[in-house]
mmCIF file of C-alpha atoms in Angstrom:
data_model
loop_
_atom_site.group_PDB
_atom_site.id
_atom_site.type_symbol
_atom_site.label_atom_id
_atom_site.label_comp_id
_atom_site.label_asym_id
_atom_site.label_seq_id
_atom_site.Cartn_x
_atom_site.Cartn_y
_atom_site.Cartn_z
ATOM 1 C CA MET A 1 0.000 0.000 0.000
ATOM 2 C CA LYS A 2 2.774 2.404 0.933
ATOM 3 C CA GLY A 3 4.585 1.588 -2.299
ATOM 4 C CA ARG A 4 1.456 2.396 -4.282
ATOM 5 C CA VAL A 5 1.087 5.763 -2.532
ATOM 6 C CA VAL A 6 4.726 6.612 -3.286
ATOM 7 C CA LEU A 7 4.214 5.623 -6.937
ATOM 8 C CA TYR A 8 1.139 7.857 -7.222
ATOM 9 C CA CYS A 9 3.068 10.754 -5.676
ATOM 10 C CA LEU A 10 5.947 10.316 -8.133
ATOM 11 C CA LEU A 11 3.556 10.190 -11.079
ATOM 12 C CA ALA A 12 1.830 13.355 -9.887
ATOM 13 C CA LEU A 13 5.186 15.108 -9.500
ATOM 14 C CA ALA A 14 6.289 14.033 -12.977
ATOM 15 C CA ALA A 15 3.042 15.341 -14.448
ATOM 16 C CA ALA A 16 3.566 18.711 -12.771
ATOM 17 C CA LEU A 17 7.111 19.142 -14.073
ATOM 18 C CA PRO A 18 7.699 20.574 -17.537
ATOM 19 C CA ALA A 19 8.647 18.142 -20.276
ATOM 20 C CA ARG A 20 12.146 18.123 -21.747
ATOM 21 C CA ALA A 21 13.529 18.202 -25.267
ATOM 22 C CA ASP A 22 17.300 17.846 -25.045
ATOM 23 C CA THR A 23 19.911 18.624 -27.709
ATOM 24 C CA LEU A 24 23.504 17.531 -28.273
ATOM 25 C CA ASP A 25 25.812 19.667 -30.435
ATOM 26 C CA PHE A 26 29.114 18.205 -31.613
ATOM 27 C CA SER A 27 31.404 20.137 -33.974
ATOM 28 C CA PHE A 28 35.058 19.815 -34.902
ATOM 29 C CA ASN A 29 37.922 20.480 -37.292
ATOM 30 C CA ASP A 30 41.479 19.119 -37.487
ATOM 31 C CA ALA A 31 42.663 21.045 -34.412
ATOM 32 C CA SER A 32 39.637 21.602 -32.181
ATOM 33 C CA ALA A 33 36.308 20.295 -30.940
ATOM 34 C CA ASP A 34 33.230 21.844 -29.333
ATOM 35 C CA VAL A 35 30.655 19.712 -27.487
ATOM 36 C CA GLN A 36 27.481 21.020 -25.827
ATOM 37 C CA TYR A 37 24.546 19.267 -24.164
ATOM 38 C CA ALA A 38 21.409 21.270 -23.405
ATOM 39 C CA TRP A 39 18.413 20.364 -21.261
ATOM 40 C CA ILE A 40 15.478 22.298 -22.754
ATOM 41 C CA PHE A 41 12.316 22.517 -20.660
ATOM 42 C CA VAL A 42 8.987 22.834 -22.474
ATOM 43 C CA LYS A 43 5.333 23.037 -21.473
ATOM 44 C CA SER A 44 2.621 21.305 -23.496
ATOM 45 C CA ASP A 45 -0.274 23.562 -24.452
ATOM 46 C CA TYR A 46 -3.408 21.780 -25.685
ATOM 47 C CA VAL A 47 -6.322 23.419 -27.502
ATOM 48 C CA TYR A 48 -9.684 21.625 -27.305
ATOM 49 C CA ALA A 49 -12.472 21.761 -29.872
ATOM 50 C CA GLU A 50 -16.175 21.538 -28.991
ATOM 51 C CA GLY A 51 -17.134 18.210 -27.524
ATOM 52 C CA GLY A 52 -13.780 17.705 -25.806
ATOM 53 C CA ALA A 53 -11.838 16.449 -28.822
ATOM 54 C CA VAL A 54 -8.277 17.691 -29.146
ATOM 55 C CA LYS A 55 -8.139 20.336 -31.845
ATOM 56 C CA GLY A 56 -4.396 20.911 -31.754
ATOM 57 C CA ALA A 57 -1.346 20.875 -29.517
ATOM 58 C CA GLY A 58 1.728 23.030 -29.208
ATOM 59 C CA ARG A 59 4.762 23.443 -26.977
ATOM 60 C CA GLU A 60 5.929 26.533 -25.142
ATOM 61 C CA VAL A 61 9.675 26.624 -24.464
ATOM 62 C CA LEU A 62 10.439 27.720 -20.896
ATOM 63 C CA GLY A 63 14.183 27.520 -20.316
ATOM 64 C CA ARG A 64 17.474 25.764 -20.916
ATOM 65 C CA LEU A 65 20.366 24.416 -18.849
ATOM 66 C CA SER A 66 23.551 23.643 -20.762
ATOM 67 C CA GLY A 67 27.015 22.215 -20.302
ATOM 68 C CA ARG A 68 29.811 22.721 -22.812
ATOM 69 C CA PHE A 69 33.464 21.839 -23.408
ATOM 70 C CA VAL A 70 35.803 23.445 -25.971
ATOM 71 C CA TYR A 71 39.224 22.016 -26.834
ATOM 72 C CA ASN A 72 41.687 23.813 -29.118
ATOM 73 C CA ASP A 73 45.025 22.090 -29.694
ATOM 74 C CA ASP A 74 46.647 25.025 -31.524
ATOM 75 C CA GLU A 75 45.950 27.447 -28.652
ATOM 76 C CA ASP A 76 46.351 24.802 -25.910
ATOM 77 C CA THR A 77 42.879 25.796 -24.690
ATOM 78 C CA ARG A 78 40.520 23.701 -22.592
ATOM 79 C CA ILE A 79 37.388 25.537 -21.483
ATOM 80 C CA GLY A 80 34.275 24.232 -19.749
ATOM 81 C CA ALA A 81 31.072 26.243 -19.531
ATOM 82 C CA LEU A 82 27.700 26.124 -17.802
ATOM 83 C CA GLY A 83 24.636 28.126 -18.827
ATOM 84 C CA ALA A 84 21.114 28.818 -17.600
ATOM 85 C CA ASP A 85 18.659 30.648 -19.893
ATOM 86 C CA VAL A 86 15.059 31.688 -20.101
ATOM 87 C CA LEU A 87 13.698 31.256 -23.638
ATOM 88 C CA GLY A 88 10.832 32.716 -25.606
ATOM 89 C CA HIS A 89 9.440 33.480 -29.036
ATOM 90 C CA PHE A 90 9.906 36.944 -30.545
ATOM 91 C CA PRO A 91 6.442 38.501 -31.085
ATOM 92 C CA GLY A 92 5.532 39.026 -34.709
ATOM 93 C CA ALA A 93 8.417 36.925 -36.064
ATOM 94 C CA PRO A 94 7.435 33.250 -36.358
ATOM 95 C CA GLY A 95 10.434 30.966 -36.113
ATOM 96 C CA LEU A 96 12.588 33.408 -34.112
ATOM 97 C CA ASP A 97 13.486 32.157 -30.616
ATOM 98 C CA LEU A 98 15.473 34.303 -28.187
ATOM 99 C CA GLY A 99 17.243 33.472 -24.949
ATOM 100 C CA VAL A 100 19.038 35.362 -22.186
ATOM 101 C CA GLY A 101 20.753 34.015 -19.106
ATOM 102 C CA LEU A 102 23.846 33.414 -16.998
ATOM 103 C CA ARG A 103 27.183 31.967 -18.124
ATOM 104 C CA PHE A 104 30.062 30.444 -16.161
ATOM 105 C CA PHE A 105 33.407 29.644 -17.820
ATOM 106 C CA GLY A 106 36.456 27.908 -16.397
ATOM 107 C CA GLY A 107 39.603 26.410 -17.852
ATOM 108 C CA VAL A 108 43.183 26.919 -18.953
ATOM 109 C CA THR A 109 44.946 28.173 -22.076
ATOM 110 C CA ASP A 110 48.485 28.675 -23.412
ATOM 111 C CA GLU A 111 51.218 29.767 -20.951
ATOM 112 C CA ASP A 112 49.248 28.069 -18.154
ATOM 113 C CA GLN A 113 46.809 30.962 -17.933
ATOM 114 C CA ASP A 114 43.867 29.946 -15.744
ATOM 115 C CA ILE A 115 40.407 31.330 -16.429
ATOM 116 C CA PHE A 116 37.264 31.779 -14.386
ATOM 117 C CA ALA A 117 34.555 34.084 -15.691
ATOM 118 C CA ALA A 118 30.879 34.670 -14.922
ATOM 119 C CA GLY A 119 28.657 36.827 -17.076
ATOM 120 C CA ILE A 120 25.538 37.075 -19.185
ATOM 121 C CA GLY A 121 24.728 35.524 -22.533
ATOM 122 C CA VAL A 122 22.176 35.967 -25.299
ATOM 123 C CA THR A 123 21.109 33.509 -27.997
ATOM 124 C CA ALA A 124 18.965 33.696 -31.128
ATOM 125 C CA THR A 125 17.692 30.925 -33.395
ATOM 126 C CA TYR A 126 15.816 31.620 -36.621
ATOM 127 C CA ALA A 127 14.137 28.728 -38.425
ATOM 128 C CA PRO A 128 10.814 29.829 -39.954
ATOM 129 C CA ALA A 129 8.720 27.377 -41.948
ATOM 130 C CA PHE A 130 9.473 29.101 -45.261
ATOM 131 C CA PHE A 131 13.197 28.324 -44.766
ATOM 132 C CA HIS A 132 12.300 24.664 -45.470
ATOM 133 C CA GLY A 133 14.717 23.176 -42.934
ATOM 134 C CA VAL A 134 17.422 25.852 -42.864
ATOM 135 C CA VAL A 135 18.440 26.916 -39.334
ATOM 136 C CA LEU A 136 20.383 30.066 -38.375
ATOM 137 C CA ASP A 137 21.784 30.318 -34.869
ATOM 138 C CA GLY A 138 23.905 32.888 -33.004
ATOM 139 C CA HIS A 139 25.134 33.508 -29.466
ATOM 140 C CA PHE A 140 27.248 35.978 -27.472
ATOM 141 C CA SER A 141 28.491 36.024 -23.873
ATOM 142 C CA TYR A 142 30.415 38.658 -21.908
ATOM 143 C CA ALA A 143 32.028 38.612 -18.464
ATOM 144 C CA PRO A 144 33.300 41.949 -17.079
ATOM 145 C CA ARG A 145 36.376 42.315 -14.894
ATOM 146 C CA VAL A 146 34.409 42.281 -11.654
ATOM 147 C CA PHE A 147 33.187 38.722 -12.361
ATOM 148 C CA CYS A 148 36.531 37.298 -13.545
ATOM 149 C CA ALA A 149 39.174 35.589 -11.424
ATOM 150 C CA LEU A 150 42.520 33.753 -11.531
ATOM 151 C CA ASP A 151 44.570 35.111 -14.480
ATOM 152 C CA ALA A 152 41.632 36.532 -16.471
ATOM 153 C CA ASP A 153 40.439 40.163 -16.305
ATOM 154 C CA ARG A 154 37.694 40.065 -18.948
ATOM 155 C CA PHE A 155 36.190 37.381 -21.145
ATOM 156 C CA TRP A 156 33.905 37.247 -24.160
ATOM 157 C CA GLU A 157 32.715 34.500 -26.457
ATOM 158 C CA GLY A 158 30.454 34.378 -29.495
ATOM 159 C CA GLY A 159 29.612 32.592 -32.684
ATOM 160 C CA PHE A 160 27.069 31.768 -35.345
ATOM 161 C CA MET A 161 26.123 28.784 -37.460
ATOM 162 C CA ALA A 162 24.021 27.848 -40.470
ATOM 163 C CA GLY A 163 22.511 24.400 -40.668
ATOM 164 C CA TYR A 164 20.037 22.201 -42.473
ATOM 165 C CA THR A 165 17.499 19.828 -40.928
ATOM 166 C CA VAL A 166 18.185 16.476 -42.566
ATOM 167 C CA MET A 167 15.570 14.758 -40.372
ATOM 168 C CA PRO A 168 13.352 15.952 -37.486
ATOM 169 C CA GLN A 169 15.962 14.904 -34.893
ATOM 170 C CA ALA A 170 19.161 15.974 -36.691
ATOM 171 C CA VAL A 171 20.663 19.191 -38.068
ATOM 172 C CA VAL A 172 24.015 19.300 -39.881
ATOM 173 C CA PHE A 173 25.776 22.652 -39.704
ATOM 174 C CA ALA A 174 28.885 24.738 -40.221
ATOM 175 C CA GLY A 175 29.737 27.425 -37.713
ATOM 176 C CA TYR A 176 32.255 30.021 -36.550
ATOM 177 C CA ASN A 177 33.183 30.507 -32.896
ATOM 178 C CA ALA A 178 35.620 32.803 -31.098
ATOM 179 C CA MET A 179 36.734 33.194 -27.476
ATOM 180 C CA SER A 180 38.889 36.015 -26.150
ATOM 181 C CA ALA A 181 40.220 36.862 -22.698
ATOM 182 C CA ASN A 182 42.188 39.717 -21.218
ATOM 183 C CA PHE A 183 45.050 38.481 -19.015
ATOM 184 C CA GLU A 184 47.024 40.317 -16.360
ATOM 185 C CA ASP A 185 50.413 39.401 -17.868
ATOM 186 C CA PHE A 186 49.641 39.005 -21.586
ATOM 187 C CA GLY A 187 46.848 41.455 -22.383
ATOM 188 C CA GLN A 188 43.987 40.451 -24.673
ATOM 189 C CA ARG A 189 44.349 37.152 -26.537
ATOM 190 C CA LYS A 190 42.169 34.997 -28.744
ATOM 191 C CA ILE A 191 42.059 31.580 -27.087
ATOM 192 C CA ASP A 192 39.766 29.967 -29.665
ATOM 193 C CA GLU A 193 38.816 31.121 -33.166
ATOM 194 C CA GLU A 194 37.717 28.378 -35.511
ATOM 195 C CA VAL A 195 35.322 27.308 -38.245
ATOM 196 C CA ARG A 196 33.873 23.879 -37.468
ATOM 197 C CA VAL A 197 31.388 21.461 -38.995
ATOM 198 C CA GLY A 198 29.074 19.367 -36.886
ATOM 199 C CA VAL A 199 25.695 17.901 -36.072
ATOM 200 C CA ARG A 200 22.906 18.811 -33.644
ATOM 201 C CA LEU A 201 20.870 15.878 -32.340
ATOM 202 C CA ARG A 202 17.457 16.380 -30.728
ATOM 203 C CA PHE A 203 16.039 13.971 -28.164
#
């Protein structure tokens, strides 16, 4: 009996939580790789016709948690990142999704320069129906001096990509990404600047 009560409670909790639609991005070239996993939280929104029959259903995106790792052999860079965003649709522009949130970066680059940076980030994805599977995506993050530690004074990171949806759960893409930090002893340096090809998998 107690086990049944616990099961009912877990089912009720699961029903109350938003659903998830995760993504995995993996891109690379000969000298570097960029891997990101994102937990995207969505809410189902059902529309009922007369008589109780389901007329249609949609999903409202609520937020995203992400983890990322960038490796660049040429720059001897290894950077990990965590992100937390709220997401929403841009009014009057179907297919345009925007996000804003917090970013945390940590790692090491050439000359044993250690990095910790916390800042804000923005994202934009544009994939309207009339693009017929084409996806455009961009992001930018900035951490001011007050939120940087170890050897880093400032930090910024950004990039964009263009992709094509080859199936509902997969997008192939090519993208450009750059990371730059200001160091106490070396001034401003690019620690990652690459063009990569990759795939985005949706779960």
